[in-house]
Coordinates of C-alpha atoms in Angstrom, one line a residue:
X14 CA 0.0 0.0 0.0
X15 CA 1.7 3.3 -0.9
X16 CA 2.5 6.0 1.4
X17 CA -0.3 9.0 1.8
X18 CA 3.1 11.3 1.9
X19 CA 4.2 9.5 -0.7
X20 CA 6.2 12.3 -3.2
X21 CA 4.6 12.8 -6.6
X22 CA 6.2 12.5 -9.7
X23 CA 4.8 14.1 -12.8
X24 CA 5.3 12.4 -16.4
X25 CA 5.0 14.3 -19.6
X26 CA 5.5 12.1 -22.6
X27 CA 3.1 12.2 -25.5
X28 CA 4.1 8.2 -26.1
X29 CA 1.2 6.4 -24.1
X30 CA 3.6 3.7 -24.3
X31 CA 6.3 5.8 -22.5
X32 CA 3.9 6.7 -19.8
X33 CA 3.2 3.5 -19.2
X34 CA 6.7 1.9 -18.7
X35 CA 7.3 5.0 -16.3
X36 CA 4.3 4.4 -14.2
X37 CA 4.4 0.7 -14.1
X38 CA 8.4 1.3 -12.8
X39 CA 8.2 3.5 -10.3
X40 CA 4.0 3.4 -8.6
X41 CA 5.3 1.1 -5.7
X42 CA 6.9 3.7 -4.4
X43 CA 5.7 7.2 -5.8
X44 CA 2.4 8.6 -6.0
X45 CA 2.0 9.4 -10.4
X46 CA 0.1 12.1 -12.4
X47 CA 0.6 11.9 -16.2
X48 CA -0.2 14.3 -18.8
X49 CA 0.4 13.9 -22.6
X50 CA 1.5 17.7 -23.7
X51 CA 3.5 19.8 -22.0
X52 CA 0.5 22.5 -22.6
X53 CA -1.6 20.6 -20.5
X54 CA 1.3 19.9 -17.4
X55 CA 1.8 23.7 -17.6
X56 CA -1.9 24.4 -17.5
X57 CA -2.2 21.7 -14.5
X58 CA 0.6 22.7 -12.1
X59 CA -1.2 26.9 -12.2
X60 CA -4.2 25.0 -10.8
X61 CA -1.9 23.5 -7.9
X62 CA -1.1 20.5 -8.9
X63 CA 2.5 20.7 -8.1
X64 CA 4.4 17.7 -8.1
X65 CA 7.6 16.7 -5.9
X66 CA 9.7 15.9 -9.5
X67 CA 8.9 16.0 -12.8
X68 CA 9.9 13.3 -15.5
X69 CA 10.2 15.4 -19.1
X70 CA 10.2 14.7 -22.7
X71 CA 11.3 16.6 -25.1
X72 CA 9.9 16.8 -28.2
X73 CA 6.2 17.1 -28.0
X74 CA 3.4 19.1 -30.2
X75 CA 2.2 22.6 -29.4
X76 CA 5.2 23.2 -26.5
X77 CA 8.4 21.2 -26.3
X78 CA 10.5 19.7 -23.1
X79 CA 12.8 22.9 -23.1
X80 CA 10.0 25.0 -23.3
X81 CA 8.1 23.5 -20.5
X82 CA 11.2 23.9 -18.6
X83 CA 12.2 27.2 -19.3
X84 CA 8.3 28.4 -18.3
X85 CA 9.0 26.4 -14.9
X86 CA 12.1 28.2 -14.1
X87 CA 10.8 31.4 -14.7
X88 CA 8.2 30.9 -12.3
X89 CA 9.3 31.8 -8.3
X90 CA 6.3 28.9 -7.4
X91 CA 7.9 26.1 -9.7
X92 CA 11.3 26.7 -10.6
X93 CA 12.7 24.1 -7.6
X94 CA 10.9 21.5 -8.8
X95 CA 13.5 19.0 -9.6
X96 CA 13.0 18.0 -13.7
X97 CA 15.0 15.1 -15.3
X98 CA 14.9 15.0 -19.3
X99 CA 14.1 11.5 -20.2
X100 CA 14.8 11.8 -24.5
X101 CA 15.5 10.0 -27.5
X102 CA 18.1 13.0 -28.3
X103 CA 21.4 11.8 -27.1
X104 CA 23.9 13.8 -28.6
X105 CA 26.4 15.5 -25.6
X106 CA 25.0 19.1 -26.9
X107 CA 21.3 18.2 -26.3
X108 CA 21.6 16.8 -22.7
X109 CA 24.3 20.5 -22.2
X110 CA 21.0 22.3 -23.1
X111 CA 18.7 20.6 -20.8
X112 CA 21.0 20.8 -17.9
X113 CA 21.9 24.7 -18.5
X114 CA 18.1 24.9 -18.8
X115 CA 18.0 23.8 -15.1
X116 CA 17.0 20.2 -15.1
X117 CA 18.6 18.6 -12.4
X118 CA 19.4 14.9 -14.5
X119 CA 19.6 13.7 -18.2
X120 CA 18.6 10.1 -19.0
X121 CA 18.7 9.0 -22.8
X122 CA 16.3 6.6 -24.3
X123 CA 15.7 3.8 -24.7
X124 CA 16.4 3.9 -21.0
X125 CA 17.3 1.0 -18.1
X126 CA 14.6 1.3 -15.4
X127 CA 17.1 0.1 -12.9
X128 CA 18.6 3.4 -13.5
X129 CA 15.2 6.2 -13.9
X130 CA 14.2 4.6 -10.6
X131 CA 18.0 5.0 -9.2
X132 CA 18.0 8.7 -10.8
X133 CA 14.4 9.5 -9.4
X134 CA 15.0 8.2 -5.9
X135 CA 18.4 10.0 -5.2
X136 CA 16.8 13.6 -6.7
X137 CA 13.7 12.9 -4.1
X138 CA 15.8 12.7 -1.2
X139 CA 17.8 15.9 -2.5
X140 CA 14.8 17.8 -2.9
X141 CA 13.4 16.7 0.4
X142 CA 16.9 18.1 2.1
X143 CA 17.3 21.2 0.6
X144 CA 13.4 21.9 1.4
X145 CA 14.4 21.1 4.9
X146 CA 18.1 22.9 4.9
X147 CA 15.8 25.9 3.7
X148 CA 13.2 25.9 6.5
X149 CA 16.1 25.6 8.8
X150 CA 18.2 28.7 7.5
X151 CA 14.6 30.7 7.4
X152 CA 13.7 29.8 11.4
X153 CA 17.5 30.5 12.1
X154 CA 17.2 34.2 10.3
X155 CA 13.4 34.6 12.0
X156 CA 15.2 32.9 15.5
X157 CA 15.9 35.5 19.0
X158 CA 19.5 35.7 18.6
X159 CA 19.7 34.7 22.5
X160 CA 17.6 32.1 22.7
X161 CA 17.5 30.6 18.9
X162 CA 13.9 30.2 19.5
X163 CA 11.7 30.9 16.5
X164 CA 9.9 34.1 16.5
X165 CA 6.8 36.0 15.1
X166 CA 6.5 34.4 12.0
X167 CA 7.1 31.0 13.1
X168 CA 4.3 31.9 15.7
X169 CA 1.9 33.4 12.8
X170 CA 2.4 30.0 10.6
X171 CA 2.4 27.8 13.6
X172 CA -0.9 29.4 14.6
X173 CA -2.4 29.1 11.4
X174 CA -1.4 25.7 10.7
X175 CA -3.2 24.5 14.1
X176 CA -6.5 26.5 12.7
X177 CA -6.8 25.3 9.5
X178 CA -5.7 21.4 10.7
X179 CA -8.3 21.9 14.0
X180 CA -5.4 20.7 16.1
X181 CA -6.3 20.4 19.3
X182 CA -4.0 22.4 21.1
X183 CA -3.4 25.6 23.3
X184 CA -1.8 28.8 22.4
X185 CA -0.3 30.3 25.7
X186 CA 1.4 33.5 25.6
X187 CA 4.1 34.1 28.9
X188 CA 5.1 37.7 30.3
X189 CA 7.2 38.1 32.7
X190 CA 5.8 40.5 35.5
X191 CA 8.7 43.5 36.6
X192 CA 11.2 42.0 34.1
X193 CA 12.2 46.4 33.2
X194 CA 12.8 47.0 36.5
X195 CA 15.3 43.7 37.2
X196 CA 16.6 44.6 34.5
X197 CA 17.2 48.4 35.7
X198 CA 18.3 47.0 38.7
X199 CA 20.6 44.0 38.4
X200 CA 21.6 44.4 34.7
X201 CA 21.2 43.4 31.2
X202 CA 23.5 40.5 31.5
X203 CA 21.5 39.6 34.7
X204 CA 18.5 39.9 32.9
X205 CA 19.6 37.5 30.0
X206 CA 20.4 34.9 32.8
X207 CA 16.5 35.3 33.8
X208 CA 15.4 34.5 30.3
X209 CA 17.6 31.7 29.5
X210 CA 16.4 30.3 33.0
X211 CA 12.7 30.8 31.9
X212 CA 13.6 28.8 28.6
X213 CA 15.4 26.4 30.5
X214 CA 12.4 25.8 32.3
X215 CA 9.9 25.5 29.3
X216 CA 11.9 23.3 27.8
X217 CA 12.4 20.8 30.4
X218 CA 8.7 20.8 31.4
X219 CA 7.6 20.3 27.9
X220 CA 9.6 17.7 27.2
X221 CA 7.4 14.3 27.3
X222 CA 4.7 16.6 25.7
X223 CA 4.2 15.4 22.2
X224 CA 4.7 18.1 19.6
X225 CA 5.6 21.0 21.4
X226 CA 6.1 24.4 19.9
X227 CA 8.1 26.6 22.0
X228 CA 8.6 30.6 20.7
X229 CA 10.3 33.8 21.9
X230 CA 8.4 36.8 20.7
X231 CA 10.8 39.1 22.1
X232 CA 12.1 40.9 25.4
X233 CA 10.2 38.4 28.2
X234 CA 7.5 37.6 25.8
X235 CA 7.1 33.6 25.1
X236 CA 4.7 31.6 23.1
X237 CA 4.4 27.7 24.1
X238 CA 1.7 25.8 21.9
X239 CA 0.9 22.3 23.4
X240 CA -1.9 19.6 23.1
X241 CA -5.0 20.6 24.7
X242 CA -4.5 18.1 27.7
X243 CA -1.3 18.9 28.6
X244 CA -1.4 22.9 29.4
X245 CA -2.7 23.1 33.0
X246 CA -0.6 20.5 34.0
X247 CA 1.9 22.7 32.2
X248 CA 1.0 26.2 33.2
X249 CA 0.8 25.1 37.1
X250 CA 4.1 23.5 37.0
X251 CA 5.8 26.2 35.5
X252 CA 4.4 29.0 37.6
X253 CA 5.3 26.5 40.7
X254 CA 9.4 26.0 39.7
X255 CA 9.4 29.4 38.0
X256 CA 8.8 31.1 41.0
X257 CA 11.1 28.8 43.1
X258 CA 13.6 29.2 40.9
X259 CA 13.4 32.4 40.3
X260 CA 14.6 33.2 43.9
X261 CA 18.2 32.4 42.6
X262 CA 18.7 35.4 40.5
X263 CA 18.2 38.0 43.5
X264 CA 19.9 38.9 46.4
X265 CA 19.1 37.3 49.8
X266 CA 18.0 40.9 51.2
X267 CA 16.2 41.6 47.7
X268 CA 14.4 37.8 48.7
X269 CA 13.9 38.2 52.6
X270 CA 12.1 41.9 51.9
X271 CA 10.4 40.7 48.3
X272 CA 10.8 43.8 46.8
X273 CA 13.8 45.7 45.2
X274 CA 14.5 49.5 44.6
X275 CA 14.5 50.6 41.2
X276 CA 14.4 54.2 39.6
X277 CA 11.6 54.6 36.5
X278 CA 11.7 56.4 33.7
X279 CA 10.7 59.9 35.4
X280 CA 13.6 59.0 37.7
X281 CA 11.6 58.6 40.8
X282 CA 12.2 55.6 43.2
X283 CA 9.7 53.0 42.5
X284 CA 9.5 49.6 44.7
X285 CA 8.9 46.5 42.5
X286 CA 8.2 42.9 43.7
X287 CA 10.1 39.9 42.8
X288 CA 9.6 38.7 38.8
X289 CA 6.2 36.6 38.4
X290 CA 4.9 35.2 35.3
X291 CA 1.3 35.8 33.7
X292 CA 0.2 33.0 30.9
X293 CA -2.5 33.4 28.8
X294 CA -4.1 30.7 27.8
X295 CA -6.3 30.0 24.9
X296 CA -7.6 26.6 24.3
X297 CA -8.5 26.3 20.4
X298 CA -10.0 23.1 21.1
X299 CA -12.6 24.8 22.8
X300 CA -12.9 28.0 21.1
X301 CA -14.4 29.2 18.4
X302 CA -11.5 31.0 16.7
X303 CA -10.8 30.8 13.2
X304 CA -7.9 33.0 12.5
X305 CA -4.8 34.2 13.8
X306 CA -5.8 37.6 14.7
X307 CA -8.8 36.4 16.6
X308 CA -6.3 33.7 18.9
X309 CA -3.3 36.8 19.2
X310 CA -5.9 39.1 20.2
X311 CA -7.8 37.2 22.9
X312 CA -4.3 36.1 24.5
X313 CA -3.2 39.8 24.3
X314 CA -6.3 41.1 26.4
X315 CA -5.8 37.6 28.6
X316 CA -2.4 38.4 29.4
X317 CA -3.0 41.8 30.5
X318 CA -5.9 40.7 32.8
X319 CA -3.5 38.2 34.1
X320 CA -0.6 40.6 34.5
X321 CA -3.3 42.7 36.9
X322 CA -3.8 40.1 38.9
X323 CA -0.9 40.2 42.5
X324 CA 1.8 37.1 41.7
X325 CA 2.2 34.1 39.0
X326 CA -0.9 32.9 37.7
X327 CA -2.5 31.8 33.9
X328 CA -5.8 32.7 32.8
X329 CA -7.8 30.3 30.3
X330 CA -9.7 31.7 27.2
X331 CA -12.3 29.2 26.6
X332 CA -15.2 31.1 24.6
X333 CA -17.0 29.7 22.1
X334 CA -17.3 33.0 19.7

């Protein structure tokens, strides 16, 4: 039984008898589409049909191999779709063509299907890793350069995602509560200790969760998006070893009094209390939220209820509309 994620490879040969050896080789493993023109696998790849790689003859009626290519690299959508020539032109000047073109392989006909499947297989598998060296060089230019956790846009996508699939999940957005005035206090190198710590801690509480998602929006703003029956359990133990730990980054006389001395921005002395943590919490399992805006908006109104309220604490959104 083949794969559902199985990667789909796109013939275009106007030989019926071509498209059959091709499909008959490699169906076990691949999922197939097959069009006779090159007109009509242009037409059908604009209506999202896109395929993982794309197995090409050359000459056909109406558009030809090269020209199917050459519309495919011009196009931002398709032009990393991997194509491999499969031809009855086998001079050295032909197959220089289709490779400057930007097909990725050249195989000659008549061809050894020992060797298309070989061909096919190894330019999957480079596909899949560039996809995936690509998403990794995107979240590491998008990542908090102290942290290297992803940030807004990661959140946005990973949001949207969870919408449009109905995962059952919860988005929770963390503040930390008199983070400024630590930071006024003790120190920006200080301060960086405190968010590492709080990191630290996410990561070690989520970490028999199944699928976390675990963001840094910036400053001592989080984002941690877990499976809807694992955030109170979450939530309560974090606010429990948060503000235990916590504890560690003050002074025993800052501890013993629970306050510390800062100056604000007017320059007037200000007494703040030790660092807590507000969560917002916003169950999409049991809401009726059905875009991003609507989930960052309700945790940002959560979040500054939360923050009113005296010490750590989360705050669940569960509304319906």
């Amino acid at each position: 039984m083949l794969d559902e994620k199985a990667a789909v490879i796109l013939i275009i040969d106007d030989e019926p008898v071509n498209i059959k050896l091709l499909s008959g080789l490699l169906r076990d493993k691949y999922a197939i589409m097959a069009v006779n023109s090159g007109k009509k696998a242009v037409e059908m790849i604009k209506r999202g049909n896109v395929p993982d790689l794309i197995l090409l003859d050359i000459i056909m009626p109406e558009m030809s191999g090269y020209d199917v290519c050459e519309r495919l690299q011009k196009d931002e959508s398709t032009k990393d779709i991997p194509v491999i020539f499969i031809s009855g032109m086998n001079q050295d000047e032909d197959e220089e063509r289709g490779l400057k073109m930007g097909a990725v392989d050249y195989i000659t006909k008549p061809f050894v299907p020992a060797v298309v499947l070989a061909r096919v297989d190894t330019h999957i598998k480079l596909s899949k890793a560039l996809k995936e060296l690509k998403m990794l060089y995107r979240l590491a230019l998008e990542s908090n350069p102290l942290t290297g956790l992803p940030g807004n846009n990661a959140i946005m996508r990973e949001i949207e995602k969870s919408l449009e699939e109905k995962n059952g999940v919860c988005v929770m957005y963390l503040d930390l509560d008199n983070f400024k005035a630590y930071n006024d206090k003790y120190g920006f190198a200080m301060g960086d200790r405190v968010i590492m710590f709080t990191v630290s801690l996410m990561k070690k509480l989520t970490r028999n969760i199944s699928d976390p998602f675990l963001a840094h929006i910036g400053g001592d703003d989080f984002v941690v998006i877990l499976p809807s029956y694992s955030y109170v359990e979450f939530a309560e133990n974090f606010i429990a070893e948060f503000d235990e730990g916590i504890k560690s980054y003050y002074t025993p006389e800052d501890i013993e009094t629970g306050k510390i001395i800062s100056i604000n921005r007017k320059g007037e002395i200000q007494e703040f209390p030790i660092i807590t943590v507000s969560i917002a919490c916003v169950d999409l399992e049991n809401t009726g939220y059905s875009i991003y805006l609507e989930v960052n908006d309700a945790c940002t109104a959560l979040k500054k209820h939360a923050k009113n309220t005296e010490g750590s604490c989360y705050l669940v959104d569960r509304r319906k509309n």
